[in-house]
Every structure is written in C-alpha cells, then in structure tokens.
C-alpha cells in the first residue's frame, strides 16, 4: 500500500484529534495495516485550503458537514476521496468504522480513476 496522508477536519480540530487517535490505534492494532503507511492530521475546516495539496483522503466531522459544498471545489479537482462521519459514529469515537469507510471511499476513487484512464 502506498502511503496515505489523511486529514480530519472539524469545527476547531479538537474533538477530531480524539477520533484521529482512535484511528491510529485501529491501524496500530490491525494485522493487515502498517502504521508507516498512514499519516493523520486533524485541522479546523477553515484551514483545509492550506492542506489540500498534501492529502490523499479527507474525513469530515458531522459538525462541518454543512460546509461540504464549499469544500468540494477544493477536493474534487484533485480526486480526493472523503467521508462525512455520522453523528452516532462520531459520538462513539469509532475509529475502526471511520477508517473502514475511508478505505472503501479511497478504493472506489482509485477504481474510478483507473476506469477513466488517469
């Protein structure tokens, strides 16, 4: 697996840091995944434009889901897959579920790029 740079964004970057730590724990405890294959960074959504050129995937907290329309012009031209974490999963800080959703989104994006000949 190629190294994947994942950005998590929320309103302030604080609660997302807790979710990021859970995702790191999931990766670390996985027999199939390697810590060195992932970098994760939690930021406030307002700083996303500064990170977009350095990320392979985006995780959005439910509190910034309403910003998706303003975020799409940043990520879609770069074919950056994203997931919006639902309130229940976020409340549980369920890093395993979020990571699984993101890996599925990334695979679908990769398949679409391959089909388009990119």
mmCIF file of N, CA and C in Angstrom:
data_model
loop_
_atom_site.group_PDB
_atom_site.id
_atom_site.type_symbol
_atom_site.label_atom_id
_atom_site.label_comp_id
_atom_site.label_asym_id
_atom_site.label_seq_id
_atom_site.Cartn_x
_atom_site.Cartn_y
_atom_site.Cartn_z
ATOM 1 N N UNK A 1 0.852 -1.189 0.000
ATOM 2 C CA UNK A 1 0.000 0.000 0.000
ATOM 3 C C UNK A 1 0.894 1.247 0.000
ATOM 4 N N UNK A 2 0.530 2.197 -0.834
ATOM 5 C CA UNK A 2 1.250 3.473 -0.847
ATOM 6 C C UNK A 2 0.865 4.265 0.393
ATOM 7 N N UNK A 3 1.765 5.112 0.812
ATOM 8 C CA UNK A 3 1.500 5.934 1.999
ATOM 9 C C UNK A 3 0.265 6.804 1.753
ATOM 10 N N UNK A 4 -0.612 6.876 2.748
ATOM 11 C CA UNK A 4 -1.835 7.658 2.635
ATOM 12 C C UNK A 4 -1.823 8.769 3.671
ATOM 13 N N UNK A 5 -1.908 10.007 3.183
ATOM 14 C CA UNK A 5 -1.982 11.177 4.051
ATOM 15 C C UNK A 5 -3.452 11.534 4.233
ATOM 16 N N UNK A 6 -3.923 11.401 5.469
ATOM 17 C CA UNK A 6 -5.327 11.613 5.792
ATOM 18 C C UNK A 6 -5.464 12.875 6.628
ATOM 19 N N UNK A 7 -6.391 13.728 6.226
ATOM 20 C CA UNK A 7 -6.702 14.919 7.004
ATOM 21 C C UNK A 7 -8.103 14.751 7.588
ATOM 22 N N UNK A 8 -8.220 15.029 8.871
ATOM 23 C CA UNK A 8 -9.513 15.036 9.540
ATOM 24 C C UNK A 8 -9.850 16.489 9.826
ATOM 25 N N UNK A 9 -11.055 16.894 9.488
ATOM 26 C CA UNK A 9 -11.400 18.285 9.785
ATOM 27 C C UNK A 9 -12.722 18.373 10.527
ATOM 28 N N UNK A 10 -12.758 19.329 11.438
ATOM 29 C CA UNK A 10 -13.968 19.614 12.205
ATOM 30 C C UNK A 10 -14.019 21.119 12.420
ATOM 31 N N UNK A 11 -14.861 21.552 13.299
ATOM 32 C CA UNK A 11 -15.015 22.994 13.512
ATOM 33 C C UNK A 11 -13.754 23.606 14.098
ATOM 34 N N UNK A 12 -13.160 22.945 15.091
ATOM 35 C CA UNK A 12 -11.986 23.531 15.728
ATOM 36 C C UNK A 12 -10.745 22.671 15.706
ATOM 37 N N UNK A 13 -10.897 21.392 15.372
ATOM 38 C CA UNK A 13 -9.757 20.490 15.333
ATOM 39 C C UNK A 13 -9.519 19.728 16.630
ATOM 40 N N UNK A 14 -10.309 20.002 17.660
ATOM 41 C CA UNK A 14 -10.043 19.401 18.968
ATOM 42 C C UNK A 14 -10.696 18.031 19.113
ATOM 43 N N UNK A 15 -12.002 17.948 18.894
ATOM 44 C CA UNK A 15 -12.653 16.640 19.045
ATOM 45 C C UNK A 15 -12.166 15.682 17.977
ATOM 46 N N UNK A 16 -11.819 16.205 16.824
ATOM 47 C CA UNK A 16 -11.322 15.346 15.758
ATOM 48 C C UNK A 16 -9.976 14.737 16.125
ATOM 49 N N UNK A 17 -9.217 15.402 16.962
ATOM 50 C CA UNK A 17 -7.942 14.845 17.418
ATOM 51 C C UNK A 17 -8.187 13.556 18.190
ATOM 52 N N UNK A 18 -9.266 13.505 18.968
ATOM 53 C CA UNK A 18 -9.592 12.273 19.695
ATOM 54 C C UNK A 18 -9.934 11.153 18.709
ATOM 55 N N UNK A 19 -10.710 11.479 17.676
ATOM 56 C CA UNK A 19 -11.056 10.481 16.667
ATOM 57 C C UNK A 19 -9.798 10.040 15.920
ATOM 58 N N UNK A 20 -8.920 10.967 15.612
ATOM 59 C CA UNK A 20 -7.671 10.647 14.937
ATOM 60 C C UNK A 20 -6.865 9.633 15.767
ATOM 61 N N UNK A 21 -6.810 9.842 17.065
ATOM 62 C CA UNK A 21 -6.078 8.923 17.930
ATOM 63 C C UNK A 21 -6.700 7.526 17.906
ATOM 64 N N UNK A 22 -8.021 7.457 17.819
ATOM 65 C CA UNK A 22 -8.703 6.157 17.733
ATOM 66 C C UNK A 22 -8.390 5.471 16.405
ATOM 67 N N UNK A 23 -8.325 6.245 15.341
ATOM 68 C CA UNK A 23 -7.977 5.673 14.035
ATOM 69 C C UNK A 23 -6.541 5.161 14.056
ATOM 70 N N UNK A 24 -5.637 5.935 14.640
ATOM 71 C CA UNK A 24 -4.240 5.492 14.756
ATOM 72 C C UNK A 24 -4.160 4.190 15.554
ATOM 73 N N UNK A 25 -4.941 4.105 16.620
ATOM 74 C CA UNK A 25 -4.971 2.897 17.447
ATOM 75 C C UNK A 25 -5.465 1.705 16.619
ATOM 76 N N UNK A 26 -6.501 1.930 15.813
ATOM 77 C CA UNK A 26 -7.045 0.870 14.956
ATOM 78 C C UNK A 26 -5.982 0.380 13.978
ATOM 79 N N UNK A 27 -5.278 1.312 13.354
ATOM 80 C CA UNK A 27 -4.212 0.946 12.414
ATOM 81 C C UNK A 27 -3.126 0.151 13.137
ATOM 82 N N UNK A 28 -2.732 0.649 14.289
ATOM 83 C CA UNK A 28 -1.649 0.013 15.056
ATOM 84 C C UNK A 28 -2.008 -1.420 15.467
ATOM 85 N N UNK A 29 -3.268 -1.627 15.838
ATOM 86 C CA UNK A 29 -3.698 -2.939 16.312
ATOM 87 C C UNK A 29 -4.051 -3.900 15.186
ATOM 88 N N UNK A 30 -4.130 -3.394 13.963
ATOM 89 C CA UNK A 30 -4.510 -4.218 12.816
ATOM 90 C C UNK A 30 -3.353 -5.106 12.372
ATOM 91 N N UNK A 31 -3.683 -6.334 11.991
ATOM 92 C CA UNK A 31 -2.678 -7.234 11.430
ATOM 93 C C UNK A 31 -2.456 -6.929 9.946
ATOM 94 N N UNK A 32 -3.429 -6.305 9.295
ATOM 95 C CA UNK A 32 -3.358 -6.055 7.851
ATOM 96 C C UNK A 32 -2.792 -4.677 7.506
ATOM 97 N N UNK A 33 -2.805 -3.744 8.460
ATOM 98 C CA UNK A 33 -2.361 -2.382 8.190
ATOM 99 C C UNK A 33 -1.045 -2.090 8.906
ATOM 100 N N UNK A 34 -0.298 -1.147 8.358
ATOM 101 C CA UNK A 34 1.008 -0.793 8.906
ATOM 102 C C UNK A 34 1.008 0.685 9.290
ATOM 103 N N UNK A 35 1.449 0.992 10.497
ATOM 104 C CA UNK A 35 1.495 2.383 10.969
ATOM 105 C C UNK A 35 2.204 3.306 9.984
ATOM 106 N N UNK A 36 3.279 2.813 9.376
ATOM 107 C CA UNK A 36 4.084 3.651 8.489
ATOM 108 C C UNK A 36 3.378 4.010 7.179
ATOM 109 N N UNK A 37 2.260 3.323 6.879
ATOM 110 C CA UNK A 37 1.535 3.584 5.638
ATOM 111 C C UNK A 37 0.550 4.748 5.753
ATOM 112 N N UNK A 38 0.413 5.301 6.949
ATOM 113 C CA UNK A 38 -0.581 6.351 7.173
ATOM 114 C C UNK A 38 0.013 7.528 7.936
ATOM 115 N N UNK A 39 -0.364 8.727 7.521
ATOM 116 C CA UNK A 39 -0.146 9.907 8.354
ATOM 117 C C UNK A 39 -1.515 10.538 8.531
ATOM 118 N N UNK A 40 -1.767 11.001 9.733
ATOM 119 C CA UNK A 40 -3.053 11.622 10.027
ATOM 120 C C UNK A 40 -2.819 12.982 10.645
ATOM 121 N N UNK A 41 -3.675 13.917 10.275
ATOM 122 C CA UNK A 41 -3.564 15.280 10.792
ATOM 123 C C UNK A 41 -4.971 15.817 11.006
ATOM 124 N N UNK A 42 -5.208 16.389 12.181
ATOM 125 C CA UNK A 42 -6.510 16.986 12.495
ATOM 126 C C UNK A 42 -6.390 18.504 12.400
ATOM 127 N N UNK A 43 -7.334 19.101 11.676
ATOM 128 C CA UNK A 43 -7.324 20.552 11.483
ATOM 129 C C UNK A 43 -8.741 21.107 11.581
ATOM 130 N N UNK A 44 -8.815 22.411 11.734
ATOM 131 C CA UNK A 44 -10.106 23.096 11.632
ATOM 132 C C UNK A 44 -10.438 23.229 10.142
ATOM 133 N N UNK A 45 -11.716 23.122 9.808
ATOM 134 C CA UNK A 45 -12.145 23.181 8.405
ATOM 135 C C UNK A 45 -11.676 24.463 7.720
ATOM 136 N N UNK A 46 -11.547 25.538 8.466
ATOM 137 C CA UNK A 46 -11.125 26.807 7.879
ATOM 138 C C UNK A 46 -9.710 26.763 7.307
ATOM 139 N N UNK A 47 -8.920 25.768 7.695
ATOM 140 C CA UNK A 47 -7.539 25.657 7.220
ATOM 141 C C UNK A 47 -7.369 24.594 6.139
ATOM 142 N N UNK A 48 -8.478 24.028 5.682
ATOM 143 C CA UNK A 48 -8.418 22.945 4.711
ATOM 144 C C UNK A 48 -7.717 23.363 3.415
ATOM 145 N N UNK A 49 -7.929 24.580 2.988
ATOM 146 C CA UNK A 49 -7.304 25.036 1.742
ATOM 147 C C UNK A 49 -5.781 25.010 1.817
ATOM 148 N N UNK A 50 -5.231 25.078 3.020
ATOM 149 C CA UNK A 50 -3.778 25.040 3.196
ATOM 150 C C UNK A 50 -3.226 23.613 3.169
ATOM 151 N N UNK A 51 -4.088 22.631 3.339
ATOM 152 C CA UNK A 51 -3.660 21.231 3.416
ATOM 153 C C UNK A 51 -4.021 20.413 2.179
ATOM 154 N N UNK A 52 -4.900 20.934 1.340
ATOM 155 C CA UNK A 52 -5.492 20.130 0.277
ATOM 156 C C UNK A 52 -4.463 19.555 -0.701
ATOM 157 N N UNK A 53 -3.371 20.236 -0.918
ATOM 158 C CA UNK A 53 -2.357 19.727 -1.842
ATOM 159 C C UNK A 53 -1.478 18.650 -1.220
ATOM 160 N N UNK A 54 -1.669 18.392 0.071
ATOM 161 C CA UNK A 54 -0.813 17.444 0.777
ATOM 162 C C UNK A 54 -1.610 16.296 1.387
ATOM 163 N N UNK A 55 -2.794 16.025 0.844
ATOM 164 C CA UNK A 55 -3.591 14.956 1.420
ATOM 165 C C UNK A 55 -4.122 14.022 0.347
ATOM 166 N N UNK A 56 -4.323 12.771 0.767
ATOM 167 C CA UNK A 56 -4.838 11.741 -0.125
ATOM 168 C C UNK A 56 -6.293 11.403 0.171
ATOM 169 N N UNK A 57 -6.762 11.795 1.363
ATOM 170 C CA UNK A 57 -8.125 11.488 1.766
ATOM 171 C C UNK A 57 -8.547 12.453 2.868
ATOM 172 N N UNK A 58 -9.867 12.661 2.959
ATOM 173 C CA UNK A 58 -10.419 13.620 3.917
ATOM 174 C C UNK A 58 -11.516 12.972 4.739
ATOM 175 N N UNK A 59 -11.451 13.193 6.040
ATOM 176 C CA UNK A 59 -12.510 12.782 6.956
ATOM 177 C C UNK A 59 -13.111 14.056 7.530
ATOM 178 N N UNK A 60 -14.416 14.195 7.388
ATOM 179 C CA UNK A 60 -15.104 15.382 7.907
ATOM 180 C C UNK A 60 -15.968 14.999 9.099
ATOM 181 N N UNK A 61 -15.845 15.761 10.175
ATOM 182 C CA UNK A 61 -16.704 15.557 11.326
ATOM 183 C C UNK A 61 -18.113 16.033 11.004
ATOM 184 N N UNK A 62 -19.113 15.513 11.712
ATOM 185 C CA UNK A 62 -20.502 15.878 11.411
ATOM 186 C C UNK A 62 -20.783 17.373 11.590
ATOM 187 N N UNK A 63 -20.002 18.030 12.445
ATOM 188 C CA UNK A 63 -20.249 19.449 12.700
ATOM 189 C C UNK A 63 -19.817 20.351 11.543
ATOM 190 N N UNK A 64 -19.123 19.798 10.541
ATOM 191 C CA UNK A 64 -18.751 20.597 9.361
ATOM 192 C C UNK A 64 -19.370 20.040 8.082
ATOM 193 N N UNK A 65 -20.294 19.096 8.210
ATOM 194 C CA UNK A 65 -20.942 18.507 7.034
ATOM 195 C C UNK A 65 -21.626 19.582 6.188
ATOM 196 N N UNK A 66 -22.133 20.616 6.841
ATOM 197 C CA UNK A 66 -22.813 21.689 6.114
ATOM 198 C C UNK A 66 -21.855 22.489 5.228
ATOM 199 N N UNK A 67 -20.546 22.309 5.408
ATOM 200 C CA UNK A 67 -19.554 23.029 4.603
ATOM 201 C C UNK A 67 -19.132 22.248 3.354
ATOM 202 N N UNK A 68 -19.743 21.097 3.134
ATOM 203 C CA UNK A 68 -19.317 20.240 2.032
ATOM 204 C C UNK A 68 -19.343 20.964 0.685
ATOM 205 N N UNK A 69 -20.383 21.739 0.429
ATOM 206 C CA UNK A 69 -20.473 22.417 -0.869
ATOM 207 C C UNK A 69 -19.328 23.402 -1.087
ATOM 208 N N UNK A 70 -18.826 24.006 -0.016
ATOM 209 C CA UNK A 70 -17.683 24.912 -0.169
ATOM 210 C C UNK A 70 -16.355 24.158 -0.180
ATOM 211 N N UNK A 71 -16.365 22.904 0.288
ATOM 212 C CA UNK A 71 -15.154 22.089 0.316
ATOM 213 C C UNK A 71 -14.969 21.337 -1.006
ATOM 214 N N UNK A 72 -16.069 20.945 -1.634
ATOM 215 C CA UNK A 72 -15.980 20.172 -2.879
ATOM 216 C C UNK A 72 -15.096 20.824 -3.943
ATOM 217 N N UNK A 73 -15.173 22.148 -4.151
ATOM 218 C CA UNK A 73 -14.299 22.743 -5.174
ATOM 219 C C UNK A 73 -12.808 22.586 -4.868
ATOM 220 N N UNK A 74 -12.465 22.358 -3.618
ATOM 221 C CA UNK A 74 -11.071 22.120 -3.249
ATOM 222 C C UNK A 74 -10.649 20.679 -3.518
ATOM 223 N N UNK A 75 -11.533 19.730 -3.197
ATOM 224 C CA UNK A 75 -11.126 18.323 -3.245
ATOM 225 C C UNK A 75 -11.472 17.609 -4.554
ATOM 226 N N UNK A 76 -12.580 17.982 -5.186
ATOM 227 C CA UNK A 76 -12.985 17.245 -6.384
ATOM 228 C C UNK A 76 -11.991 17.353 -7.539
ATOM 229 N N UNK A 77 -11.437 18.541 -7.838
ATOM 230 C CA UNK A 77 -10.463 18.592 -8.945
ATOM 231 C C UNK A 77 -9.220 17.740 -8.671
ATOM 232 N N UNK A 78 -8.943 17.473 -7.421
ATOM 233 C CA UNK A 78 -7.766 16.682 -7.032
ATOM 234 C C UNK A 78 -8.130 15.214 -6.816
ATOM 235 N N UNK A 79 -9.406 14.875 -7.025
ATOM 236 C CA UNK A 79 -9.901 13.498 -6.864
ATOM 237 C C UNK A 79 -9.612 12.955 -5.459
ATOM 238 N N UNK A 80 -9.811 13.794 -4.459
ATOM 239 C CA UNK A 80 -9.569 13.382 -3.070
ATOM 240 C C UNK A 80 -10.851 12.758 -2.511
ATOM 241 N N UNK A 81 -10.787 11.474 -2.161
ATOM 242 C CA UNK A 81 -11.973 10.842 -1.572
ATOM 243 C C UNK A 81 -12.221 11.383 -0.165
ATOM 244 N N UNK A 82 -13.488 11.360 0.238
ATOM 245 C CA UNK A 82 -13.838 11.869 1.557
ATOM 246 C C UNK A 82 -14.977 11.067 2.159
ATOM 247 N N UNK A 83 -15.058 11.137 3.461
ATOM 248 C CA UNK A 83 -16.208 10.609 4.179
ATOM 249 C C UNK A 83 -16.646 11.665 5.188
ATOM 250 N N UNK A 84 -17.949 11.695 5.396
ATOM 251 C CA UNK A 84 -18.516 12.535 6.451
ATOM 252 C C UNK A 84 -18.961 11.575 7.550
ATOM 253 N N UNK A 85 -18.386 11.743 8.714
ATOM 254 C CA UNK A 85 -18.694 10.848 9.832
ATOM 255 C C UNK A 85 -20.074 11.200 10.371
ATOM 256 N N UNK A 86 -20.920 10.190 10.502
ATOM 257 C CA UNK A 86 -22.255 10.456 11.046
ATOM 258 C C UNK A 86 -22.155 10.717 12.555
ATOM 259 N N UNK A 87 -23.164 11.363 13.078
ATOM 260 C CA UNK A 87 -23.166 11.806 14.470
ATOM 261 C C UNK A 87 -22.978 10.652 15.449
ATOM 262 N N UNK A 88 -23.623 9.516 15.170
ATOM 263 C CA UNK A 88 -23.546 8.375 16.077
ATOM 264 C C UNK A 88 -22.126 7.804 16.131
ATOM 265 N N UNK A 89 -21.530 7.601 14.970
ATOM 266 C CA UNK A 89 -20.163 7.068 14.901
ATOM 267 C C UNK A 89 -19.185 8.040 15.538
ATOM 268 N N UNK A 90 -19.400 9.319 15.297
ATOM 269 C CA UNK A 90 -18.530 10.347 15.872
ATOM 270 C C UNK A 90 -18.649 10.367 17.390
ATOM 271 N N UNK A 91 -19.885 10.292 17.870
ATOM 272 C CA UNK A 91 -20.119 10.299 19.320
ATOM 273 C C UNK A 91 -19.448 9.129 20.021
ATOM 274 N N UNK A 92 -19.380 7.990 19.336
ATOM 275 C CA UNK A 92 -18.729 6.805 19.897
ATOM 276 C C UNK A 92 -17.215 6.854 19.704
ATOM 277 N N UNK A 93 -16.739 7.831 18.911
ATOM 278 C CA UNK A 93 -15.309 7.914 18.563
ATOM 279 C C UNK A 93 -14.850 6.562 17.997
ATOM 280 N N UNK A 94 -15.648 6.034 17.058
ATOM 281 C CA UNK A 94 -15.432 4.710 16.477
ATOM 282 C C UNK A 94 -14.435 4.810 15.312
ATOM 283 N N UNK A 95 -13.166 4.817 15.658
ATOM 284 C CA UNK A 95 -12.115 4.951 14.657
ATOM 285 C C UNK A 95 -12.085 3.832 13.641
ATOM 286 N N UNK A 96 -12.425 2.612 14.063
ATOM 287 C CA UNK A 96 -12.405 1.471 13.142
ATOM 288 C C UNK A 96 -13.431 1.652 12.030
ATOM 289 N N UNK A 97 -14.635 2.073 12.379
ATOM 290 C CA UNK A 97 -15.682 2.278 11.373
ATOM 291 C C UNK A 97 -15.302 3.407 10.420
ATOM 292 N N UNK A 98 -14.796 4.488 10.956
ATOM 293 C CA UNK A 98 -14.407 5.625 10.116
ATOM 294 C C UNK A 98 -13.292 5.218 9.157
ATOM 295 N N UNK A 99 -12.303 4.506 9.647
ATOM 296 C CA UNK A 99 -11.204 4.071 8.790
ATOM 297 C C UNK A 99 -11.713 3.143 7.687
ATOM 298 N N UNK A 100 -12.598 2.231 8.039
ATOM 299 C CA UNK A 100 -13.160 1.310 7.044
ATOM 300 C C UNK A 100 -13.904 2.093 5.967
ATOM 301 N N UNK A 101 -14.737 3.063 6.370
ATOM 302 C CA UNK A 101 -15.465 3.882 5.400
ATOM 303 C C UNK A 101 -14.497 4.629 4.486
ATOM 304 N N UNK A 102 -13.424 5.145 5.068
ATOM 305 C CA UNK A 102 -12.462 5.914 4.284
ATOM 306 C C UNK A 102 -11.700 5.026 3.299
ATOM 307 N N UNK A 103 -11.298 3.846 3.737
ATOM 308 C CA UNK A 103 -10.578 2.940 2.839
ATOM 309 C C UNK A 103 -11.468 2.493 1.678
ATOM 310 N N UNK A 104 -12.754 2.315 1.943
ATOM 311 C CA UNK A 104 -13.702 1.978 0.877
ATOM 312 C C UNK A 104 -13.816 3.148 -0.099
ATOM 313 N N UNK A 105 -13.964 4.364 0.424
ATOM 314 C CA UNK A 105 -14.064 5.553 -0.441
ATOM 315 C C UNK A 105 -12.799 5.721 -1.281
ATOM 316 N N UNK A 106 -11.643 5.472 -0.676
ATOM 317 C CA UNK A 106 -10.371 5.593 -1.393
ATOM 318 C C UNK A 106 -10.283 4.559 -2.505
ATOM 319 N N UNK A 107 -10.683 3.335 -2.216
ATOM 320 C CA UNK A 107 -10.640 2.279 -3.234
ATOM 321 C C UNK A 107 -11.574 2.605 -4.396
ATOM 322 N N UNK A 108 -12.782 3.093 -4.086
ATOM 323 C CA UNK A 108 -13.724 3.473 -5.146
ATOM 324 C C UNK A 108 -13.147 4.592 -5.999
ATOM 325 N N UNK A 109 -12.513 5.569 -5.370
ATOM 326 C CA UNK A 109 -11.911 6.681 -6.112
ATOM 327 C C UNK A 109 -10.782 6.172 -7.007
ATOM 328 N N UNK A 110 -9.968 5.258 -6.484
ATOM 329 C CA UNK A 110 -8.878 4.692 -7.274
ATOM 330 C C UNK A 110 -9.409 3.912 -8.478
ATOM 331 N N UNK A 111 -10.468 3.151 -8.256
ATOM 332 C CA UNK A 111 -11.077 2.375 -9.338
ATOM 333 C C UNK A 111 -11.665 3.295 -10.408
ATOM 334 N N UNK A 112 -12.287 4.389 -9.979
ATOM 335 C CA UNK A 112 -12.861 5.346 -10.933
ATOM 336 C C UNK A 112 -11.761 6.001 -11.763
ATOM 337 N N UNK A 113 -10.646 6.336 -11.106
ATOM 338 C CA UNK A 113 -9.517 6.928 -11.841
ATOM 339 C C UNK A 113 -8.937 5.949 -12.854
ATOM 340 N N UNK A 114 -8.818 4.680 -12.449
ATOM 341 C CA UNK A 114 -8.300 3.660 -13.350
ATOM 342 C C UNK A 114 -9.220 3.486 -14.545
ATOM 343 N N UNK A 115 -10.531 3.478 -14.282
ATOM 344 C CA UNK A 115 -11.506 3.310 -15.363
ATOM 345 C C UNK A 115 -11.469 4.491 -16.328
ATOM 346 N N UNK A 116 -11.148 5.672 -15.797
ATOM 347 C CA UNK A 116 -11.075 6.867 -16.637
ATOM 348 C C UNK A 116 -9.709 6.990 -17.336
ATOM 349 N N UNK A 117 -8.821 6.041 -17.022
ATOM 350 C CA UNK A 117 -7.514 6.055 -17.662
ATOM 351 C C UNK A 117 -6.550 7.080 -17.102
ATOM 352 N N UNK A 118 -6.785 7.510 -15.874
ATOM 353 C CA UNK A 118 -5.898 8.511 -15.250
ATOM 354 C C UNK A 118 -4.764 7.861 -14.519
#
